[in-house]
Short mmCIF file of C-alpha atoms in Angstrom, two decimals:
data_model
loop_
_atom_site.label_atom_id
_atom_site.label_comp_id
_atom_site.label_asym_id
_atom_site.label_seq_id
_atom_site.Cartn_x
_atom_site.Cartn_y
_atom_site.Cartn_z
CA MET A 229 42.22 18.59 40.99
CA LEU A 230 41.05 18.58 44.91
CA SER A 231 37.77 19.67 45.55
CA PRO A 232 36.99 23.36 47.37
CA ARG A 233 35.36 20.94 50.79
CA ARG A 234 38.34 18.51 50.41
CA GLY A 235 41.22 21.50 51.00
CA LEU A 236 38.42 23.33 53.11
CA ASN A 237 39.04 20.25 55.46
CA LYS A 238 42.36 20.00 55.44
CA MET A 239 43.36 23.76 55.44
CA LYS A 240 41.78 25.37 58.17
CA VAL A 241 42.66 29.06 58.82
CA THR A 242 42.44 30.19 62.09
CA ALA A 243 42.36 33.64 63.99
CA PRO A 244 46.39 33.77 64.20
CA SER A 245 46.66 33.15 60.87
CA VAL A 246 44.95 35.80 59.83
CA GLN A 247 45.58 38.20 62.62
CA PRO A 248 48.15 40.52 60.76
CA TYR A 249 46.03 41.00 57.79
CA LEU A 250 43.54 42.30 59.80
CA SER A 251 45.71 44.46 62.19
CA SER A 252 46.49 45.65 58.83
CA MET A 253 42.95 46.66 58.14
CA GLY A 254 42.46 47.62 61.10
CA ILE A 255 40.62 45.11 62.42
CA THR A 256 41.14 43.97 65.74
CA VAL A 257 41.22 39.84 66.40
CA GLY A 258 39.15 39.44 69.35
CA ASP A 259 35.28 38.93 69.38
CA GLU A 260 34.68 38.76 65.79
CA SER A 261 36.60 35.26 65.39
CA GLN A 262 33.61 34.34 64.27
CA ILE A 263 32.80 36.73 62.05
CA VAL A 264 35.80 36.37 60.22
CA GLU A 265 35.25 32.30 60.22
CA LYS A 266 31.70 33.06 58.40
CA GLU A 267 33.93 35.59 55.97
CA VAL A 268 36.59 33.15 55.39
CA ASP A 269 34.04 30.11 54.50
CA GLU A 270 32.71 32.87 52.45
CA VAL A 271 35.41 32.90 50.45
CA ALA A 272 36.30 29.49 50.63
CA SER A 273 32.85 28.29 48.52
CA LEU A 274 33.39 31.11 46.42
CA ARG A 275 36.73 29.81 45.82
CA ARG A 276 35.23 26.46 45.41
CA GLU A 277 32.55 27.80 43.13
CA HIS A 278 35.37 29.40 40.63
CA ASP A 279 37.63 26.72 40.42
CA LEU A 280 34.28 24.63 39.42
CA VAL A 281 33.77 27.25 37.03
CA LYS A 282 36.97 27.10 36.30
CA ASN A 283 37.38 23.79 35.35
CA ALA A 284 34.55 23.41 33.42
CA ASN A 285 35.75 26.42 30.79
CA SER A 286 38.41 24.58 30.65
CA ARG A 287 36.71 21.18 29.75
CA LYS A 288 34.75 23.23 27.19
CA GLU A 289 37.48 24.53 25.86
CA GLN A 290 38.77 21.71 25.50
CA GLU A 291 35.78 20.41 23.21
CA ILE A 292 35.65 23.86 21.26
CA LYS A 293 39.48 22.74 20.26
CA LYS A 294 38.15 19.44 19.37
CA LEU A 295 34.89 20.90 17.85
CA GLU A 296 36.80 22.89 15.42
CA GLU A 297 39.52 20.33 15.15
CA GLU A 298 36.56 18.07 13.55
CA VAL A 299 34.85 21.75 11.73
CA GLU A 300 37.86 21.71 9.73
CA ASN A 301 38.34 18.25 9.06
CA MET A 302 34.90 18.27 7.79
CA THR A 303 35.41 21.45 6.02
CA MET A 304 38.50 19.56 4.10
CA THR A 305 36.59 16.48 3.35
CA LEU A 306 33.42 19.35 2.04
CA HIS A 307 35.78 21.12 -0.14
CA GLY A 308 36.67 17.42 -1.21
CA ARG A 309 33.21 16.04 -1.58
CA MET A 310 31.94 19.20 -3.46
CA ALA A 311 32.24 17.69 -6.82
CA ASP A 312 30.33 14.45 -5.81
CA ASN A 313 27.29 16.61 -4.03
CA SER A 314 25.93 17.51 -7.35
CA GLN A 315 25.03 13.68 -7.95
CA ALA A 316 23.85 13.85 -4.58
CA LYS A 317 21.73 16.57 -4.55
CA SER A 318 20.19 15.02 -7.82
CA GLN A 319 19.61 11.57 -5.81
CA MET A 320 18.28 13.77 -2.99
CA THR A 321 15.58 15.34 -5.03
CA ASN A 322 14.34 12.08 -6.53
CA ILE A 323 14.22 10.87 -3.06
CA GLU A 324 12.41 14.10 -1.96
CA ASN A 325 10.10 13.51 -5.31
CA LYS A 326 9.37 9.80 -4.59
CA SER A 327 8.86 10.59 -0.65
CA THR A 328 6.07 12.71 -1.81
CA LEU A 329 4.78 10.53 -4.10
CA TYR A 330 4.82 7.71 -1.58
CA GLU A 331 3.37 10.60 1.11
CA SER A 332 0.87 11.34 -1.62
CA LYS A 333 -0.14 7.46 -2.24
CA LEU A 334 -0.52 7.20 1.34
CA GLU A 335 -2.57 9.82 1.71
CA GLU A 336 -4.81 8.43 -1.14
CA GLU A 337 -4.30 4.61 0.58
CA LEU A 338 -5.70 6.15 4.11
CA THR A 339 -8.76 8.06 2.04
CA ASP A 340 -9.24 4.33 0.46
CA ARG A 341 -9.25 2.44 3.74
CA GLY A 342 -11.78 4.31 5.19
CA VAL A 343 -14.38 3.79 1.99
CA TYR A 344 -12.79 0.42 2.48
CA ASN A 345 -13.85 0.33 6.28
CA HIS A 346 -17.28 1.95 5.40
CA MET A 347 -17.41 -0.70 2.64
CA ILE A 348 -16.47 -4.16 5.07
CA GLN A 349 -19.20 -2.15 7.92
CA ARG A 350 -22.17 -2.21 4.96
CA LEU A 351 -20.95 -5.70 3.91
CA THR A 352 -21.18 -6.75 7.23
CA ARG A 353 -24.48 -5.23 7.48
CA GLU A 354 -25.39 -7.03 4.33
CA ALA A 355 -24.32 -10.44 5.57
CA LEU A 356 -25.66 -9.76 8.55
CA ASP A 357 -28.92 -9.16 6.88
CA ALA A 358 -28.56 -11.94 4.38
CA LYS A 359 -28.01 -14.44 7.55
CA LYS A 360 -31.25 -13.28 8.41
CA ALA A 361 -32.74 -13.65 4.73
CA THR A 362 -31.13 -16.88 4.80
CA VAL A 363 -32.61 -18.07 8.48
CA SER A 364 -35.60 -16.77 7.52
CA LYS A 365 -35.48 -18.50 4.12
CA GLU A 366 -34.61 -21.93 5.50
CA ASN A 367 -37.63 -21.63 7.44
CA ALA A 368 -39.77 -21.21 5.25
CA LEU A 369 -38.18 -24.30 3.02
CA GLU A 370 -39.02 -26.22 6.26
CA SER A 371 -42.31 -25.12 6.36
CA LEU A 372 -42.58 -25.72 2.23
CA ARG A 373 -41.04 -29.54 3.31
CA HIS A 374 -43.61 -29.90 5.79
CA ASP A 375 -46.41 -28.86 3.34
CA LEU A 376 -45.18 -31.30 0.66
CA ALA A 377 -45.12 -33.98 2.95
CA SER A 378 -48.55 -33.19 3.53
CA ALA A 379 -49.23 -32.96 -0.08
CA MET A 380 -47.86 -36.06 -0.81
CA TYR A 381 -49.74 -37.49 1.92
CA GLY A 382 -52.74 -36.09 0.38
CA LEU A 383 -52.20 -37.07 -3.06
CA LEU A 384 -51.49 -41.25 -1.97
CA ALA A 385 -54.82 -40.41 -0.35
CA VAL A 386 -56.80 -39.03 -3.16
CA ARG A 387 -54.38 -41.86 -5.50
CA GLN A 388 -56.02 -44.62 -3.29
CA GLU A 389 -59.79 -43.11 -3.63
CA LYS A 390 -59.08 -42.99 -7.17
CA SER A 391 -58.18 -46.31 -7.73
CA ALA A 392 -61.29 -47.45 -5.68
CA ALA A 393 -63.52 -45.24 -7.50
CA GLU A 394 -62.17 -47.02 -10.74
CA SER A 395 -62.42 -50.37 -9.47
CA ALA A 396 -65.98 -49.31 -8.45
CA TYR A 397 -66.84 -47.61 -11.81
CA LYS A 398 -65.32 -50.80 -13.52
CA ALA A 399 -68.09 -52.81 -11.19
CA LEU A 400 -70.57 -50.45 -12.35
CA TYR A 401 -70.15 -50.82 -15.65
CA ALA A 402 -69.84 -54.46 -15.31
CA ASP A 403 -73.20 -54.11 -13.88
CA TRP A 404 -75.04 -51.34 -16.53
CA TRP A 405 -73.30 -53.85 -19.30
CA GLU A 406 -75.31 -57.01 -17.89
CA LYS A 407 -78.33 -54.92 -17.62
CA LYS A 408 -77.88 -53.41 -21.31
CA GLN A 409 -77.76 -57.10 -22.27
CA THR A 410 -80.48 -57.87 -20.40
CA ASN A 411 -82.97 -54.85 -21.56
CA ILE A 412 -81.72 -55.37 -24.74
CA ARG A 413 -82.69 -59.31 -24.98
CA ALA A 414 -85.52 -57.89 -23.24
CA LEU A 415 -86.06 -55.04 -26.66
CA ASP A 416 -85.71 -58.04 -29.01
CA ASP A 417 -88.18 -60.26 -27.23
CA LEU A 418 -90.98 -57.14 -27.31
CA HIS A 419 -89.72 -56.38 -30.83
CA HIS A 420 -89.96 -60.09 -31.81
CA ALA A 421 -93.93 -60.30 -29.88
CA VAL A 422 -94.57 -57.59 -31.80
CA ALA A 423 -93.95 -58.50 -35.34
CA GLN A 424 -95.37 -61.69 -34.83
CA THR A 425 -98.59 -60.26 -33.66
CA ARG A 426 -98.01 -57.97 -37.23
CA LEU A 427 -97.69 -61.23 -39.25
CA LYS A 428 -100.92 -62.52 -37.93
CA SER A 429 -102.90 -59.83 -38.05
CA ASP A 430 -102.06 -59.48 -41.54
CA ILE A 431 -102.46 -63.49 -42.16
CA LEU A 432 -106.25 -63.10 -40.84
CA GLU A 433 -106.75 -59.97 -43.11
CA ALA A 434 -105.06 -61.90 -45.97
CA ARG A 435 -107.52 -64.52 -45.11
CA GLU A 436 -110.39 -62.29 -44.65
CA VAL A 437 -110.36 -60.58 -47.98
CA SER A 438 -109.63 -64.08 -49.62
CA ARG A 439 -113.18 -65.01 -47.76
CA LYS A 440 -114.92 -61.68 -48.68
CA LYS A 441 -114.38 -62.60 -52.17
CA ASN A 442 -115.38 -66.24 -51.90
CA VAL A 443 -118.66 -65.16 -49.51
CA GLN A 444 -119.47 -62.26 -52.16
CA ALA A 445 -119.56 -64.44 -55.02
CA ALA A 446 -121.16 -67.41 -53.50
CA LEU A 447 -123.87 -65.40 -51.22
CA GLY A 448 -127.59 -63.12 -52.15
CA GLN A 449 -128.48 -60.42 -49.85
CA LEU A 450 -129.77 -60.72 -46.35
CA LYS A 451 -132.85 -58.60 -45.07
CA GLN A 452 -132.47 -55.20 -43.84
CA LYS A 453 -132.83 -56.03 -40.16
CA GLU A 454 -129.91 -58.52 -40.70
CA THR A 455 -128.31 -55.36 -42.32
CA ARG A 456 -128.50 -53.15 -40.00
CA ARG A 457 -127.68 -55.84 -37.71
CA LEU A 458 -124.31 -56.34 -39.13
CA ARG A 459 -123.66 -53.20 -39.77
CA ARG A 460 -124.32 -52.27 -36.44
CA GLU A 461 -121.27 -55.10 -35.22
CA SER A 462 -119.29 -54.12 -37.83
CA SER A 463 -118.99 -50.61 -36.59
CA ALA A 464 -118.64 -52.26 -33.30
CA GLN A 465 -115.85 -54.13 -34.86
CA MET A 466 -114.24 -51.35 -36.63
CA THR A 467 -114.78 -49.71 -33.18
CA HIS A 468 -112.68 -52.48 -31.49
CA PHE A 469 -109.95 -52.92 -33.97
CA SER A 470 -109.47 -48.90 -34.22
CA GLU A 471 -108.89 -49.31 -30.15
CA ILE A 472 -106.44 -52.74 -31.18
CA GLN A 473 -104.59 -50.18 -33.36
CA GLU A 474 -104.36 -47.12 -31.02
CA GLU A 475 -103.12 -49.44 -28.17
CA LEU A 476 -100.83 -51.21 -30.59
CA SER A 477 -99.46 -47.50 -31.83
CA ASP A 478 -99.29 -46.16 -28.20
CA THR A 479 -97.21 -49.65 -27.60
CA ASP A 480 -94.48 -48.32 -30.14
CA ARG A 481 -94.39 -45.45 -29.06
CA LYS A 482 -93.62 -46.62 -26.27
CA LEU A 483 -90.96 -48.68 -27.45
CA ILE A 484 -89.65 -45.86 -29.23
CA ARG A 485 -89.40 -43.80 -26.25
CA VAL A 486 -88.07 -46.85 -24.20
CA GLU A 487 -85.50 -46.97 -27.12
CA ALA A 488 -84.25 -43.17 -26.60
CA GLU A 489 -84.30 -43.65 -22.69
CA LEU A 490 -82.07 -46.63 -23.63
CA LYS A 491 -79.39 -44.44 -25.75
CA GLN A 492 -79.88 -41.63 -23.38
CA ILE A 493 -79.06 -44.60 -20.95
CA ILE A 494 -76.22 -45.07 -23.01
CA GLU A 495 -74.78 -41.83 -23.63
CA ALA A 496 -74.82 -41.01 -20.18
CA ALA A 497 -72.95 -44.22 -19.05
CA GLY A 498 -70.26 -42.89 -21.17
CA THR A 499 -68.95 -40.44 -19.55
CA ASN A 500 -65.72 -39.94 -17.35
CA ASP A 501 -66.81 -38.00 -14.44
CA VAL A 502 -66.49 -40.44 -11.55
CA ASP A 503 -69.03 -38.39 -9.61
CA LYS A 504 -71.81 -38.87 -12.05
CA ILE A 505 -71.25 -42.22 -12.60
CA ILE A 506 -71.58 -42.44 -8.43
CA SER A 507 -74.30 -40.85 -7.96
CA LYS A 508 -76.02 -43.18 -10.84
CA TYR A 509 -75.00 -45.59 -9.31
CA VAL A 510 -76.57 -44.58 -5.92
CA GLY A 511 -79.66 -44.29 -8.00
CA ARG A 512 -79.48 -47.55 -9.42
CA GLU A 513 -82.43 -49.24 -6.94
CA GLU A 514 -84.58 -46.39 -7.37
CA THR A 515 -83.72 -46.96 -11.72
CA LEU A 516 -84.39 -50.29 -11.18
CA ARG A 517 -87.56 -50.52 -9.34
CA ALA A 518 -88.94 -47.65 -11.75
CA LEU A 519 -88.13 -50.05 -14.90
CA LYS A 520 -89.45 -53.40 -13.09
CA GLU A 521 -92.68 -51.16 -12.42
CA GLU A 522 -92.54 -50.15 -15.91
CA HIS A 523 -92.33 -53.64 -17.63
CA MET A 524 -94.82 -54.98 -15.20
CA VAL A 525 -97.18 -52.30 -16.58
CA SER A 526 -96.07 -53.20 -20.11
CA ASP A 527 -96.44 -57.24 -19.75
CA ALA A 528 -99.81 -56.30 -17.91
CA ARG A 529 -101.03 -54.08 -21.16
CA MET A 530 -99.66 -56.95 -23.50
CA ARG A 531 -101.67 -59.65 -22.02
CA LYS A 532 -104.84 -57.54 -22.17
CA LEU A 533 -103.95 -56.87 -25.68
CA ARG A 534 -103.53 -60.44 -25.91
CA ASP A 535 -106.62 -61.23 -24.41
CA ARG A 536 -108.44 -58.39 -26.24
CA HIS A 537 -106.72 -59.64 -29.57
CA LYS A 538 -108.53 -63.30 -28.89
CA GLN A 539 -111.35 -61.87 -28.03
CA LEU A 540 -111.62 -59.65 -31.18
CA ASN A 541 -110.51 -62.95 -33.54
CA GLU A 542 -113.29 -64.75 -31.92
CA MET A 543 -115.82 -61.72 -32.03
CA LEU A 544 -114.33 -61.78 -36.13
CA SER A 545 -114.68 -65.48 -36.88
CA HIS A 546 -118.45 -65.20 -35.04
CA LEU A 547 -119.33 -62.00 -37.49
CA ARG A 548 -117.63 -63.77 -40.48
CA SER A 549 -119.87 -66.97 -39.63
CA ALA A 550 -122.92 -64.81 -39.13
CA ALA A 551 -122.52 -62.42 -42.06
CA ALA A 552 -121.82 -65.42 -44.90
CA ASN A 553 -124.70 -64.64 -46.62
CA SER A 554 -124.64 -60.25 -46.84
CA ARG A 555 -122.82 -58.07 -49.47
CA THR A 556 -123.52 -54.86 -48.04
CA ILE A 557 -121.20 -55.21 -45.31
CA TYR A 558 -118.15 -56.76 -47.29
CA GLN A 559 -118.88 -53.85 -49.92
CA GLU A 560 -118.60 -51.40 -47.05
CA MET A 561 -115.18 -52.81 -45.88
CA ASP A 562 -114.08 -52.83 -49.45
CA GLN A 563 -114.46 -49.32 -49.27
CA THR A 564 -113.17 -49.14 -45.74
CA SER A 565 -109.43 -51.10 -47.40
CA GLU A 566 -109.26 -48.65 -50.29
CA ARG A 567 -109.58 -46.02 -48.02
CA LEU A 568 -107.61 -47.38 -45.72
CA LYS A 569 -104.54 -47.85 -48.60
CA GLU A 570 -105.35 -44.78 -50.00
CA THR A 571 -104.57 -43.29 -46.34
CA GLU A 572 -101.61 -45.67 -46.10
CA LYS A 573 -100.33 -44.07 -49.71
CA GLU A 574 -100.63 -40.58 -47.98
CA ALA A 575 -98.80 -42.04 -45.09
CA ALA A 576 -96.15 -43.25 -47.11
CA VAL A 577 -95.71 -39.97 -49.00
CA LEU A 578 -95.69 -38.18 -45.35
CA ALA A 579 -92.92 -40.63 -44.38
CA ASP A 580 -91.10 -39.92 -47.73
CA LYS A 581 -91.35 -35.90 -46.95
CA CYS A 582 -90.51 -36.31 -43.59
CA ASN A 583 -87.23 -38.32 -44.59
CA ARG A 584 -86.19 -36.11 -46.92
CA ALA A 585 -87.06 -33.62 -44.53
CA ASN A 586 -84.67 -35.30 -42.24
CA VAL A 587 -81.75 -35.46 -44.75
CA LEU A 588 -82.17 -31.94 -45.48
CA MET A 589 -81.93 -31.40 -41.90
CA ASP A 590 -78.63 -33.82 -41.33
CA ALA A 591 -77.41 -31.86 -43.89
CA PHE A 592 -77.90 -28.39 -42.82
CA ARG A 593 -76.58 -29.51 -39.05
CA ALA A 594 -73.22 -30.89 -41.01
CA CYS A 595 -73.18 -27.57 -42.87
CA MET A 596 -73.02 -26.03 -39.30
CA LEU A 597 -71.05 -27.84 -37.88
CA LYS A 598 -68.29 -27.34 -40.62
CA CYS A 599 -68.50 -23.78 -40.37
CA LEU A 600 -68.31 -23.96 -36.37
CA THR A 601 -65.20 -26.11 -37.30
CA LYS A 602 -63.90 -23.00 -39.31
CA LEU A 603 -65.28 -20.59 -37.59
CA SER A 604 -62.76 -22.25 -34.53
CA THR A 605 -60.07 -21.59 -36.76
CA VAL A 606 -60.08 -17.82 -35.67
CA HIS A 607 -58.43 -16.58 -32.88
CA GLY A 608 -58.50 -13.03 -30.58
CA SER A 609 -58.15 -12.07 -27.61
CA LEU A 610 -61.37 -14.08 -26.27
CA ASP A 611 -60.43 -16.73 -24.05
CA TYR A 612 -63.28 -19.60 -25.27
CA ASP A 613 -62.44 -23.54 -25.31
CA ASP A 614 -63.05 -24.19 -28.97
CA GLN A 615 -62.48 -28.12 -28.65
CA HIS A 616 -65.22 -28.02 -25.52
CA GLU A 617 -67.36 -25.71 -27.53
CA LEU A 618 -67.24 -27.99 -30.70
CA SER A 619 -67.68 -31.35 -28.63
CA ARG A 620 -71.17 -29.96 -27.21
CA ALA A 621 -71.96 -28.35 -30.98
CA MET A 622 -71.87 -32.15 -31.86
CA GLU A 623 -74.63 -33.09 -28.94
CA THR A 624 -76.55 -30.18 -28.94
CA PRO A 625 -80.16 -30.35 -31.42
CA THR A 626 -80.40 -28.46 -34.93
CA PRO A 627 -82.78 -25.54 -33.66
CA ASP A 628 -79.92 -24.96 -30.69
CA LEU A 629 -77.06 -25.25 -32.81
CA LEU A 630 -78.78 -22.36 -34.88
CA HIS A 631 -78.23 -20.32 -31.64
CA LEU A 632 -74.58 -21.34 -31.07
CA MET A 633 -74.03 -20.36 -34.42
CA GLU A 634 -74.95 -17.06 -33.75
CA GLN A 635 -73.08 -16.80 -30.87
CA LYS A 636 -69.93 -18.07 -32.17
CA LEU A 637 -70.39 -15.67 -35.24
CA ASN A 638 -71.11 -12.57 -32.89
CA ARG A 639 -67.90 -13.44 -31.05
CA VAL A 640 -66.08 -13.57 -34.47
CA LEU A 641 -67.51 -10.03 -34.80
CA ASP A 642 -66.23 -8.88 -32.00
CA VAL A 643 -62.96 -10.54 -32.42
CA ILE A 644 -62.81 -8.30 -35.54
CA ASN A 645 -63.87 -5.17 -34.40
CA ARG A 646 -61.23 -5.13 -31.40
CA GLU A 647 -58.53 -6.11 -34.11
CA LYS A 648 -59.70 -3.05 -36.47
CA ALA A 649 -59.77 -0.91 -33.42
CA GLU A 650 -56.21 -1.74 -32.85
CA ARG A 651 -55.40 -1.35 -36.21
CA GLU A 652 -56.81 2.36 -36.67
CA LEU A 653 -54.61 2.77 -32.92
CA HIS A 654 -51.74 1.45 -34.39
CA ARG A 655 -52.32 3.49 -37.77
CA SER A 656 -52.80 6.67 -35.79
CA GLU A 657 -49.89 5.60 -33.60
CA THR A 658 -47.79 5.67 -36.96
CA THR A 659 -48.96 8.46 -38.82
CA THR A 660 -47.82 10.69 -35.71
CA ASN A 661 -44.71 8.53 -35.71
CA PRO A 662 -42.93 8.88 -38.61
CA ASN A 663 -39.66 8.38 -37.79
CA GLY A 664 -40.43 5.03 -36.26
CA SER A 665 -41.92 3.86 -39.52
CA GLY A 666 -39.81 2.15 -42.62
CA SER A 667 -37.66 -1.01 -42.42
CA GLY A 668 -37.50 -1.86 -38.52
CA SER A 669 -41.42 -1.04 -38.26
CA GLY A 670 -42.57 -4.55 -38.44
CA SER A 671 -39.50 -5.78 -35.88
CA ALA A 672 -41.20 -3.42 -33.60
CA LEU A 673 -44.72 -4.00 -34.28
CA ASN A 674 -44.05 -7.53 -33.80
CA GLY A 675 -41.89 -7.64 -30.86
CA GLY A 676 -38.78 -8.59 -32.90
CA ALA A 677 -40.50 -12.10 -33.60
CA PRO A 678 -39.97 -13.38 -37.10
CA THR A 679 -42.73 -12.16 -39.60
CA MET A 680 -44.16 -13.44 -42.64
CA ASP A 681 -42.08 -11.23 -44.69
CA ASP A 682 -39.36 -13.30 -44.14
CA LYS A 683 -40.52 -16.46 -44.79
CA PRO A 684 -40.09 -17.21 -48.44
CA GLY A 685 -42.48 -18.75 -50.67
CA ILE A 686 -45.53 -16.47 -49.43
CA ASN A 687 -47.13 -14.13 -51.26
CA GLN A 688 -46.16 -10.98 -48.47
CA SER A 689 -49.22 -8.70 -50.53
CA SER A 690 -51.99 -11.57 -50.00
CA VAL A 691 -50.73 -11.54 -46.61
CA ARG A 692 -49.32 -8.47 -45.14
CA ALA A 693 -51.31 -5.55 -47.13
CA PRO A 694 -55.16 -6.02 -48.01
CA ALA A 695 -56.16 -6.30 -51.41
CA PRO A 696 -57.51 -3.32 -53.83
CA SER A 697 -61.07 -5.20 -53.56
CA GLU A 698 -60.74 -6.14 -49.79
CA THR A 699 -61.93 -4.47 -46.91
CA GLU A 700 -60.78 -4.18 -43.68
CA GLU A 701 -62.91 -6.37 -41.96
CA HIS A 702 -62.24 -9.46 -44.22
CA PHE A 703 -58.32 -8.72 -44.23
CA ILE A 704 -58.71 -8.66 -39.96
CA LEU A 705 -60.28 -12.17 -39.85
CA ARG A 706 -58.04 -13.71 -42.82
CA MET A 707 -54.97 -12.32 -40.43
CA ALA A 708 -56.71 -13.54 -37.40
CA SER A 709 -57.12 -17.45 -38.79
CA THR A 710 -54.68 -19.54 -37.90
CA THR A 711 -54.15 -20.46 -41.51
CA ALA A 712 -53.47 -17.05 -42.89
CA SER A 713 -54.39 -18.15 -45.50
CA PRO A 714 -55.80 -15.97 -48.76
CA ALA A 715 -57.71 -18.87 -50.41
CA ASN A 716 -59.53 -19.59 -47.31
CA PHE A 717 -61.99 -16.47 -47.69
CA ALA A 718 -63.56 -14.71 -50.70
CA ARG A 719 -64.96 -11.40 -50.88
CA PRO A 720 -67.17 -11.19 -54.35
CA ALA A 721 -69.21 -8.12 -55.39
CA GLY A 722 -72.12 -6.81 -53.43
CA GLY A 723 -71.21 -6.55 -49.83
CA VAL A 724 -71.41 -10.32 -48.87
CA MET A 725 -68.31 -12.72 -47.82
CA GLN A 726 -68.22 -15.74 -49.04
CA LEU A 727 -65.84 -18.57 -46.48
CA ASN A 728 -64.62 -21.35 -48.97
CA PHE A 729 -66.19 -24.30 -46.58
CA THR A 730 -67.00 -27.47 -48.43
CA THR A 731 -70.55 -26.36 -48.18
CA PRO A 732 -70.44 -22.42 -48.55
CA VAL A 733 -72.50 -20.67 -46.48
CA ALA A 734 -72.49 -16.97 -47.05
CA ILE A 735 -72.66 -14.57 -44.29
CA PRO A 736 -73.82 -10.32 -44.98
CA TRP A 737 -71.16 -8.71 -43.93
CA THR A 738 -73.01 -6.62 -41.15
CA THR A 739 -72.28 -6.21 -37.52
CA LYS A 740 -76.04 -6.50 -36.11
CA ARG A 741 -77.40 -7.21 -32.69
CA PRO A 742 -76.88 -10.85 -31.23
CA GLY A 743 -79.37 -13.01 -32.94
CA LEU A 744 -80.34 -10.54 -35.51
CA PHE A 745 -77.91 -11.64 -38.57
CA ASP A 746 -78.70 -12.99 -41.50
CA LEU A 747 -77.47 -16.74 -42.38
CA THR A 748 -78.57 -17.88 -46.03
CA GLN A 749 -77.15 -21.17 -47.81
CA SER A 750 -75.28 -20.09 -50.88
CA GLU A 751 -75.84 -21.90 -54.43
#
């Protein structure tokens, strides 16, 4: 089909061709030819539009026909497949249900994804914080390593100082041992010299006694003047002899004091404290100087005593030769010797009493130490070093040991009173909470630890509960003991608790002020 533009170019309308038509219409052809041409052009354009619409309509009609044919075919196939559509519908419903399920799951996953994103952000922040903390810990670890290295260097230095101090201690100990042996030898020599002096004086006294007896049997009386002179000389001799005896007693006391000081030095040197040993070593020159001065003074006094002894012996021999014919002086000397013997007997009795008193004091001290050892088995909430206390008690004098015993008993009484208060508190709690008592009360009271009830072979009534005749203080003291044995304590009638020690001590069970309790030895 030709387009309107192509037909217009080939078929050109002229005025003569349309003139009859125009003349029939009463329109003359002439000046209005242009108008006619315009009209012709408009008609031609309308014709072309008409052709275009017509062609489009024809194409659409053909398409409609094709669609109708396809619809008929589809309806035919649709009617043919109506039997199979039920299964397809069920499948479609299943698919729709699955799709809805998948959509719901997808929504849940989307919500979980938001939660996971939030968790990832939080974990990321925590990881950053952990990384910062790790960096700070690494820095702290590095500083600790530096501190450890410095501490190791310090430890090596301290060990070197310790080895040097030990070597110095060994040298000091060797020096002290040599000085000790020297002092012991000097002391032995001094004892030997004193013993020789005493032996000589005893021999001289025996000779004098025998000579007195011979002179009394052989000689007569002297004149009164000679008697007075001899009495004066005898009194002077006795005064000199008493002075010599006093000097000898002073020497003995000094020797005893020197022996005590030597024992103290031995005890002081037996310590393991390096500082004390070093301080003693620093002061060794002054100590040695003082000992040398004292030794020089003692030697000078011994020389003076020897010279005095020689002079007295010479005077005694002179007096004996001068008083050969006198009996009165010898009678007085015999009376003096008898009084001296009586005095010696009294001194022996007093020495015996003193020895018995020392034995009693030693027994009392041993009893006190045993009491302290037994009382150290009582434990409580008081923090105290029992071993240090016992070692200190071994070196404490007996009067101070009695005060130490008082302090220990006061601490034990404090423990008993505190345990009694805790027991009263627990009893009030158990009375206010009756549901908590029963089979599980022991485990709740002890924090789940095994008690004495779980151990076979132990009398539970004697360990877990007080006896009918036993007071609560005695029960607390028995339970506070490490042995927890009822045989360690006995509660007799009369309100006195007796501890079954090797040497029994009866303690009145009364809480008093410190230093006012009674301590008596039980028979």
